[in-house]
Amino acid sequence: MSSPLANPQLPPGGRSVTPPSTEVIALPRTLDTSKPGLFHLLLKDRFATAAAIVLVLVGLTALVGPTLMGDLATQQNLSATNRPPFSLAEGWQFILGSDSLGRSMLARLVVATQTTLSVALPAVGISLVIGSLWGVWAGFHRGWRETISMRIADVIMSFPSLLLAVVVLYVFSPSAANIVLILALTRIPIYLRTARAESAELQSRTFVDAARTFGTKPAAIIRRHVIPVVLPTLLTLATLEFCYVMLAESSLSFLGIGIQPPDVSWGLMVAQGRQYLQTAWWLSLFPGLAIVITTVAANVLAAWLRIATDPAQRWRLTLKHKRKRFIARMPVKEVA
Amino acid sequence: MSTITQTVSESTVRAENKLVLDVDGLVVEIRTPKGTLRAVNDVSFQAFSGRTIALLGESGCGKSMTAKAIAGLLDPVADVAGGEVRLNGTDLARLKPKERRKFAGPELGIVFQDALTALNPVYTVGTQLGEAFRIHHGLSAKAAKVKAVELMRRVGIPEPESRVDSYPHQFSGGMRQRVLIAMAVALNPRLLIADEPTTALDVTVQAQIMALLRDLRTETHMAVVLITHDLALVAEEADTVAVMYAGKVVETGPVREVFARPHHPYTRGLLDSVPANIGRGEDLKSIAGSPPELHNIPVGCVYQSRCPLVQDICRAVSPPLEPAGDDRAVACHFSKELDNV
Amino acid sequence: MWTFLRRRIISSAIPLIVVIVGVFALARLTGNPASLYLPLNATEQMREDFTARNGFDDPLLVQMANYFGGVLRLDFGVSLRTGEPAGEMVLRAFPATLQLAGVTMLLAVVLAVIVGSWAALKPNGIVDRISSFASMAAASIPDFWLAIMGIWVFAITLGWVPTSGVSSPTSWLLPIAVLLMRPFGVLVQIVRGAMVTSLSEPYIKLARSKGASEVRVVSRHALRNAAAPALTVAGDLAVGLINGAVVVESIFGWPGIGKLMIDSILQRDFAVLQAAVLLTAISIFALNILIDLGYAMLDARVRPTTRARKRRVTPAAAQERKLNVQPTR
Amino acid sequence: AVANSEPSTGTTSADLVRIVLPQEPPTLEPCEANLTSTGVVVRSNITEPLVERNPTTGDLDPLLATEWEATGDTEWTFTLRDDVTFSDGTPFNAEAAAFAIDRAVNSDLGCNVEGYVFGDNDLVVTAVDETTLTVSTVTPDPILPLRLSFVEIVPPSTDTAAKVREPVGTGPYKVKQWDAGTKLTLERNDDYWGDAPAYAEAEYQWRAEGTVRAAMITSGEADLAMGLGADDGAGDLGLDYPNNETVALRLTAEIAPLNDIRVRQAINYAIDKQGITDSLYQGAHIPAAQLVPEGIVGHNPDLKPWEFDVAKASALVAEAKADGVPVDEKITIVARNAQFPKVSEMSQILQEQLTQAGLNVELKMVDTSAHLQYQLRPFVTNEGPIALLIQHGNQAGDAAFSVEQYMTTTGAQSVYGTPEFDTRLTDASVLTGDDRESAYQDIFEYQNEEIVQFAFIAHQTGVIGKAAAVDYTPNSSSGDELRLAEITPVS
Amino acid sequence: MSEALLDVRELTKNFHVPGAKGNNTLCALDKINLYVNRGETLGLVGESGCGKSTLARTLLMLETPDSGSVRFDGVDPFGLKSRELLAWRRRVQMVFQDPFASLNARMTAGEIVSEPWATHRDLYPTKAARQARLSELFTLVGLRPSDAGKSPQEFSGGQRQRIGIARALALNPDVIVLDEPVSALDLSVQAQVLNLLNDLQQRLGVAYIFISHDLSVVRHVADRVAVMYLGRIVETGTAEEVFDRPSHPYTAALMSASPHLDVTATAPRQRIILEGEMPSPLDPPSGCRFRTRCWKAQDICATLAPEPRAALDNPEHISECHFPIEPTRDEPEQLAHAS
Ligand SMILES: Nc1ncnc2c1ncn2[C@@H]1O[C@H](COP(=O)(O)OP(=O)(O)OP(=O)(O)O)[C@@H](O)[C@H]1O
Ligand SMILES: Nc1ncnc2c1ncn2[C@@H]1O[C@H](COP(=O)(O)OP(=O)(O)OP(=O)(O)O)[C@@H](O)[C@H]1O
Ligand SMILES: [Mg+2]
Ligand SMILES: [Mg+2]
């Protein structure tokens, strides 16, 4: 502090001449709205945007694909089997090659989208709903309800799900609905455990106590205060499970107890294509890629969504890259 | 404002009190979704050995940010965007992380605001206390533990030999706060920053902790920066005070004088809000409104929206922190008029 | 600790019995195995003999009682398929699975800790993005596809490892690599999340304030705290490996319990199935207990009811608190 | 002569031949050696029968018996070798042979051979002297020696109360070690009465995936891989061989609309047999017109596969429909997962092609156990009309084995028959020589014209992967009994 | 005393702490006696963990007491069944300490304040009535009715606490238990909230149980004060009595320990700095609970628990101590500072 007046931060002309410009920091005026819209936020994140586009495409495919290409997907042509992909010689529908029965890979992939989703989504949905509600209920009430629920979860977790699959699929009938049932049943504990833990923690929160002081019934408290809070966590979990369920379905197909032909799912396509790995790699690669891309997209979007819907974390998304060090160290006046 | 700090320094340098910390024009910026905002805006103050300076202000005014900036422990979203932090002449803000780490501990100790959660739950208190010695003096685990016991005794933890292997959760809040203070003073730093060291504690424990801090200060002659929002605590513990508002220092000076005769309407408002001075049933004089949001600080004086003396100039020109009598400085266009209100 | 162990073991017993009873009942639902084990043109008499010999004509409850009686005498019945004692078959297969699962989990944890921590140092940074993508993709590749691909590339084309079997140390590489994918992928996400949380905890600042180097901060302070959630998830994943490495075991000819279980399901070899389920269920329960013990070792807190007075919770502080409890991904 | 750079596992030496099977033998019980999974290891390697069918010529060759003749209407007499001992040192004699036959056919063990080859009737087996054995049946049985070729001879020390896992026999090999789950090793039986086989040891492993078995051949980890499919990737190392298996749809001809013969004929017309063999099996399979392939006594070389004619099929269906047959009724094709390579693809083709003919067809893939419910009596009757995809292998070489099972009204696997047909079948079964041959040929023709319980698809060809280092020529029985003695190193 | 609005007698509450070694019964409330009259404010002070919140929660029936009685307007709420209980719930409400944790962040301010009416449907049966009352409440606590659509995050701490108060007022209660309502707030905001509470009491005649550890605040708001230590009420009396002439050493120590904004004092204040900390409630000291930290403790304190005793000059000023401070003789200097 030998020469305090030589403070480099003071404008040369003295502070009375120019009002210090350090007060207002240049704010991006375009961002004035207090809540940047979700969509707007999405567009700012390239990865999340790409993921969303992928998922929308997958969804659309599942919706309209079968009506557009349903016939094509079952049309066999025993004289044109295992045609390699990326050739238009056989027509556009064989751009991804043909399968071992001469069916268009493209069409089958498209049709399989619907089956795959119609297994994975309900399976995830059912286990999500049952597991979450049950877990929330058990965690909220604690005590014996919690203990018994957790023991039931233990039982399901250590139960061989394959046996269940065999029983349901052979004793009852091997339908997509039954696969959904098995997958849903065996994944319930995942949600049950998470929901229970969160709900047990929530039930001791002050705002829940507050609701109790009005005489609010437990069911109403769960509905109003617990479920909205645990939902984001459970939804994130559900996207991870989405991947798991697709893989489990393909493993079932591998063992011959999954989706049954002539229905077709990505998992089944990979499973059946595996024996052609050396002669016709495209039979298993494309559906495998479809699984990978969809789950990665779902997870990227879920991670993003979770941050985006959490008021406490939202800021992470809007950050630009860290400024370079030299800018950060610039004297104040130059910043303004 | 540098002039002021100098005047302060001249008057306090008197005895053996040396300038330890010199914060000069510190600016801290935080990157947020709504743009970059300044949590600390041109803050300057100094700390002298053997003395306590209090940073006083309401929640969110930037006290902790200032402390963290000094200690080089800002969150990833925050950056020091300007100013200097000289600790015994070295500008900490310009050091590389590696060099800077050499200062952390031997030169500068810090006690954090969220003291009760600051201890690592998975290590014993002894391990954590000894860590500084292991890092800076390269002691063995065994030797560090001996030092840890010593430290615990020094901060008044009973039966240190048996408690050195306890985990933080086995300690009460007051004990944990002692451990944290012990950690901060382990290597006899020249500067101790105590960020709300007693806010989470009971008054009886607070009294114990403040007594401990006073003793340590006398013993090692370190400079103390005490961060708090408690006027009474400042009145009892600090020598000088810097009152902060919305990232700026609005008034500095010796505690006694500032509290007896505040020059800034905000300081005045704070003093008036203290309930102890008003009888049962009477209304307290509260400051209307609330501090400006940092991303929306108006042009001109930061206090304009709540100030009873506000005039047009306040909405246009930000008052600089200017000397106002002995050792004091204030950032107000109308500090002179305050006494007449 | 012994009381804890005792309590846990007792409280695991009932679920264990439920599992076995469930398996028992479900298995019986899959039909009489007579036609599988009798000649194609077996007479009605032969069927009846077979059924009676194996006790399948008793009421379910009687069968169950007999079974549990046997289990208490450590008699798990005889395999219909091989005629061997089911207990022996299962005990023979189990170590193979355990070794595979053990090595896989160990590697998965080590790799995930390294990658996850690295990613957590700069959330949303380039390393984070890449590792996030890669781990997610790794976790979503169908394992059998990967297995056959692996055989094709590494065993046939490159000739580095044997295609399958357990004959040499190198034959471990492919099965482990394939099995590794999902645990690794999931764990990276978890470790990363926990590390992001852990790195934003106040004790990290405290460690830094003592001048601790970045390596020390990450490895000693953050990691140990991040270990708990990772441990829980690793436990769940290990359960999956113990219970369900069916696909990989059957492709690589790994003589493990998963393969044995699926074979015994498809072959209606009830005694073996029940013994296998019993053993895996016991080991899963044991694993859970171990994890709880590990949890306690990692973290000395017994979750005490220390409740500091919450004074002056600022919006920023509230925000920070929230950040700390939620891993980002 | 090593095709591939050797990985660290194993070596191809004249000392060891390595074989990879699709599955681990459940046991090595000789009385179940007619099961493929057991027999492929046991038969003619560990144990031997009295007589042996030559898979190439179809004739019976002497083995442990040197001669045999019918010594009465219902009695056969066998002359046995006198220079044979079991691998455990006990001598082989008529006593032992009688014991083994008794154990397999007359005991309560529930041996698979018993049901598969002998039916309900017990045999009377008498050891006349050391080397003479008589076997009598209740009714005349012209093919008794052929049947006995399925009975593996074990020493009297063999357990009679339970099936054995590791048997003793007279074969060129004996069990050395069985690491259950991992591998099975046989070693040369140095006391073998015949020529010593080339390899000192044989090592069996098992892999469920065809691609993996093929990969083990290409990577040099195995010398022979059994049960491959055309696309499993064995490439040039894959050897095709006719494996006596025939694939067909078995139609529940008593349930509408399959009860109308026009519909059953339509199904036969609708299937593109050539297309299937060409596209799925690269032309290696042969479109089938009857239940048994060439080389089996009773095969009718004049029968031609039903021609593939969708128009005709549709016309027949339409005709039936016009007569009030409920052709819209759902017909379920039931097939067994992994029963043979590309079973799933074939099922899908069948479904598609039957649909083209105007039928309402569904596909149901099931596991072995469930498949057996459809395959064997008592049949599943509550699921409407069923077209069961069957794979029938006649290991014995005589059509009798096939028609008894599949065509008589009461046959264990037959869902339809007529009294006239039954009479023909019974009559044929007691004939011998050319009469027998032509009787069965007529029977196959008759089934195609009057009965049409089946829609034949193809006679299959098996693929064995064979490393370049070994010499082996597969034959029609290779899949059921892989004779190690026939494997030799490439010199 | 019989006409007291709320009368608590011998209220005891134990917690079972499963993990604890040895004794696992934690006595959080030990034979609490207190009463509140209509329209008055009872201040409750004490250190962290002494049982203040437990008392509040028990009064709100969030915990069930182990023994003792609570009478509210003559009825024991713990004996009530559904409908009557619901009616009772209306009359006692609570404002929580933490204005951030006590409001569900996913609801709007309006939803939060009107939440009680979802259970008490008959109170304001029509939507219009609820809407009107909502605006009224918002105005009453000094918020704009237009703020109803905002979510809690958009409010400052003081405003949030106002929302909490409005929610407590929604059912028109007779008593509001305020559990440290201002300790999370800044000084200037604290003043606003205290003013609001004062104003509401004067207008609505509602009684408060005001829990705080900040003596200056309690002194400002309370008519009567109860001082708690380790689950017991060690001293009660009117605010002036207790603050000006504390009789229990603990009360004196508390007051001495809190810092003072006294810029005129020249020398540092003499203080009673208590040794150590509050003992664990799992293992309370024998006899007088305060004896381990008391500078006046003697042998008798360890053996005999002191009985509540009224001060000589004032029967309403009761304390539990064998050696109460006599204002005339004891530590005159400290008390001077403490006042
Ligand atoms: N990570 C962050 N992101 C955005 N804003 C932040 C962050 N951390 C702090 N802030 C803001 O920076 C400002 C200063 O915060 P700081 O912690 O220094 O306040 P303080 O004066 O210490 O308050 P208190 O007394 O409550 O501790 C506050 O307005 C706060 O909201
Ligand atoms: N649910 C519970 N289970 C076990 N112990 C409890 C429970 N709730 C409170 N306690 C214990 O009861 C005692 C009194 O707690 P209480 O919360 O009433 O204290 P307090 O005076 O309100 O403290 P503070 O000022 O910190 O809020 C404490 O020791 C606490 O640990
Ligand atoms: Mg702070
Ligand atoms: Mg409390």
JSON list of C-alpha atoms in Angstrom, two decimals, chain A residues 306 310 313 315-316, chain B residues 75-76 114 117 120-121, chain C residues 116-117 119-123 128 188-205 208 217-218 221-230 301 303 319-329:
[
{"chain": "A", "resi": 306, "resn": "ARG", "atom": "CA", "xyz": [-33.52, -33.73, -14.48]},
{"chain": "A", "resi": 310, "resn": "ASP", "atom": "CA", "xyz": [-34.61, -28.79, -10.91]},
{"chain": "A", "resi": 313, "resn": "GLN", "atom": "CA", "xyz": [-29.45, -27.12, -10.89]},
{"chain": "A", "resi": 315, "resn": "TRP", "atom": "CA", "xyz": [-28.03, -22.87, -13.95]},
{"chain": "A", "resi": 316, "resn": "ARG", "atom": "CA", "xyz": [-25.60, -25.58, -14.92]},
{"chain": "B", "resi": 75, "resn": "ASP", "atom": "CA", "xyz": [-16.89, -22.37, -6.33]},
{"chain": "B", "resi": 76, "resn": "PRO", "atom": "CA", "xyz": [-16.28, -23.29, -9.95]},
{"chain": "B", "resi": 114, "resn": "ASP", "atom": "CA", "xyz": [-21.32, -24.33, 7.48]},
{"chain": "B", "resi": 117, "resn": "THR", "atom": "CA", "xyz": [-20.97, -30.15, 8.05]},
{"chain": "B", "resi": 120, "resn": "ASN", "atom": "CA", "xyz": [-15.23, -35.06, 6.67]},
{"chain": "B", "resi": 121, "resn": "PRO", "atom": "CA", "xyz": [-17.55, -37.62, 8.20]},
{"chain": "C", "resi": 116, "resn": "GLY", "atom": "CA", "xyz": [-16.11, -41.57, -12.86]},
{"chain": "C", "resi": 117, "resn": "SER", "atom": "CA", "xyz": [-13.81, -39.47, -10.70]},
{"chain": "C", "resi": 119, "resn": "ALA", "atom": "CA", "xyz": [-15.36, -37.11, -15.24]},
{"chain": "C", "resi": 120, "resn": "ALA", "atom": "CA", "xyz": [-16.58, -35.56, -12.01]},
{"chain": "C", "resi": 121, "resn": "LEU", "atom": "CA", "xyz": [-13.66, -33.18, -11.80]},
{"chain": "C", "resi": 122, "resn": "LYS", "atom": "CA", "xyz": [-15.18, -31.08, -14.55]},
{"chain": "C", "resi": 123, "resn": "PRO", "atom": "CA", "xyz": [-18.91, -31.67, -14.74]},
{"chain": "C", "resi": 128, "resn": "ASP", "atom": "CA", "xyz": [-17.41, -36.05, -18.65]},
{"chain": "C", "resi": 188, "resn": "VAL", "atom": "CA", "xyz": [-19.43, -44.79, -13.91]},
{"chain": "C", "resi": 189, "resn": "GLN", "atom": "CA", "xyz": [-22.67, -42.85, -13.80]},
{"chain": "C", "resi": 190, "resn": "ILE", "atom": "CA", "xyz": [-23.08, -43.48, -10.11]},
{"chain": "C", "resi": 191, "resn": "VAL", "atom": "CA", "xyz": [-19.49, -42.74, -9.15]},
{"chain": "C", "resi": 192, "resn": "ARG", "atom": "CA", "xyz": [-19.55, -39.62, -11.21]},
{"chain": "C", "resi": 193, "resn": "GLY", "atom": "CA", "xyz": [-22.75, -38.42, -9.60]},
{"chain": "C", "resi": 194, "resn": "ALA", "atom": "CA", "xyz": [-21.54, -39.23, -6.12]},
{"chain": "C", "resi": 195, "resn": "MET", "atom": "CA", "xyz": [-18.22, -37.58, -6.80]},
{"chain": "C", "resi": 196, "resn": "VAL", "atom": "CA", "xyz": [-19.83, -34.43, -8.11]},
{"chain": "C", "resi": 197, "resn": "THR", "atom": "CA", "xyz": [-21.85, -34.33, -4.93]},
{"chain": "C", "resi": 198, "resn": "SER", "atom": "CA", "xyz": [-18.92, -35.19, -2.77]},
{"chain": "C", "resi": 199, "resn": "LEU", "atom": "CA", "xyz": [-16.65, -32.67, -4.42]},
{"chain": "C", "resi": 200, "resn": "SER", "atom": "CA", "xyz": [-19.10, -29.91, -3.67]},
{"chain": "C", "resi": 201, "resn": "GLU", "atom": "CA", "xyz": [-19.35, -30.82, 0.00]},
{"chain": "C", "resi": 202, "resn": "PRO", "atom": "CA", "xyz": [-17.94, -28.40, 2.50]},
{"chain": "C", "resi": 203, "resn": "TYR", "atom": "CA", "xyz": [-15.28, -30.81, 3.71]},
{"chain": "C", "resi": 204, "resn": "ILE", "atom": "CA", "xyz": [-13.62, -30.62, 0.32]},
{"chain": "C", "resi": 205, "resn": "LYS", "atom": "CA", "xyz": [-13.17, -26.90, 0.80]},
{"chain": "C", "resi": 208, "resn": "ARG", "atom": "CA", "xyz": [-8.29, -27.46, 0.22]},
{"chain": "C", "resi": 217, "resn": "VAL", "atom": "CA", "xyz": [-8.52, -34.05, -2.25]},
{"chain": "C", "resi": 218, "resn": "VAL", "atom": "CA", "xyz": [-9.98, -36.45, -4.78]},
{"chain": "C", "resi": 221, "resn": "HIS", "atom": "CA", "xyz": [-11.53, -36.94, 0.78]},
{"chain": "C", "resi": 222, "resn": "ALA", "atom": "CA", "xyz": [-14.01, -37.14, -2.06]},
{"chain": "C", "resi": 223, "resn": "LEU", "atom": "CA", "xyz": [-13.72, -40.76, -3.02]},
{"chain": "C", "resi": 224, "resn": "ARG", "atom": "CA", "xyz": [-14.19, -42.27, 0.38]},
{"chain": "C", "resi": 225, "resn": "ASN", "atom": "CA", "xyz": [-17.39, -40.32, 0.77]},
{"chain": "C", "resi": 226, "resn": "ALA", "atom": "CA", "xyz": [-18.59, -41.19, -2.70]},
{"chain": "C", "resi": 227, "resn": "ALA", "atom": "CA", "xyz": [-18.02, -44.85, -2.06]},
{"chain": "C", "resi": 228, "resn": "ALA", "atom": "CA", "xyz": [-21.22, -45.51, -0.18]},
{"chain": "C", "resi": 229, "resn": "PRO", "atom": "CA", "xyz": [-23.74, -44.99, -2.98]},
{"chain": "C", "resi": 230, "resn": "ALA", "atom": "CA", "xyz": [-21.42, -46.77, -5.39]},
{"chain": "C", "resi": 301, "resn": "ARG", "atom": "CA", "xyz": [-21.73, -42.35, 11.16]},
{"chain": "C", "resi": 303, "resn": "ARG", "atom": "CA", "xyz": [-26.82, -41.38, 11.08]},
{"chain": "C", "resi": 319, "resn": "GLN", "atom": "CA", "xyz": [-29.47, -23.93, -3.15]},
{"chain": "C", "resi": 320, "resn": "GLU", "atom": "CA", "xyz": [-26.11, -25.33, -2.22]},
{"chain": "C", "resi": 321, "resn": "ARG", "atom": "CA", "xyz": [-27.69, -27.81, 0.11]},
{"chain": "C", "resi": 322, "resn": "LYS", "atom": "CA", "xyz": [-29.85, -29.02, -2.65]},
{"chain": "C", "resi": 323, "resn": "LEU", "atom": "CA", "xyz": [-26.92, -29.32, -5.00]},
{"chain": "C", "resi": 324, "resn": "ASN", "atom": "CA", "xyz": [-25.18, -31.44, -2.50]},
{"chain": "C", "resi": 325, "resn": "VAL", "atom": "CA", "xyz": [-27.81, -34.05, -2.22]},
{"chain": "C", "resi": 326, "resn": "GLN", "atom": "CA", "xyz": [-28.44, -34.58, -5.87]},
{"chain": "C", "resi": 327, "resn": "PRO", "atom": "CA", "xyz": [-26.00, -36.10, -8.24]},
{"chain": "C", "resi": 328, "resn": "THR", "atom": "CA", "xyz": [-26.49, -34.48, -11.60]},
{"chain": "C", "resi": 329, "resn": "ARG", "atom": "CA", "xyz": [-26.71, -37.59, -13.67]}
]
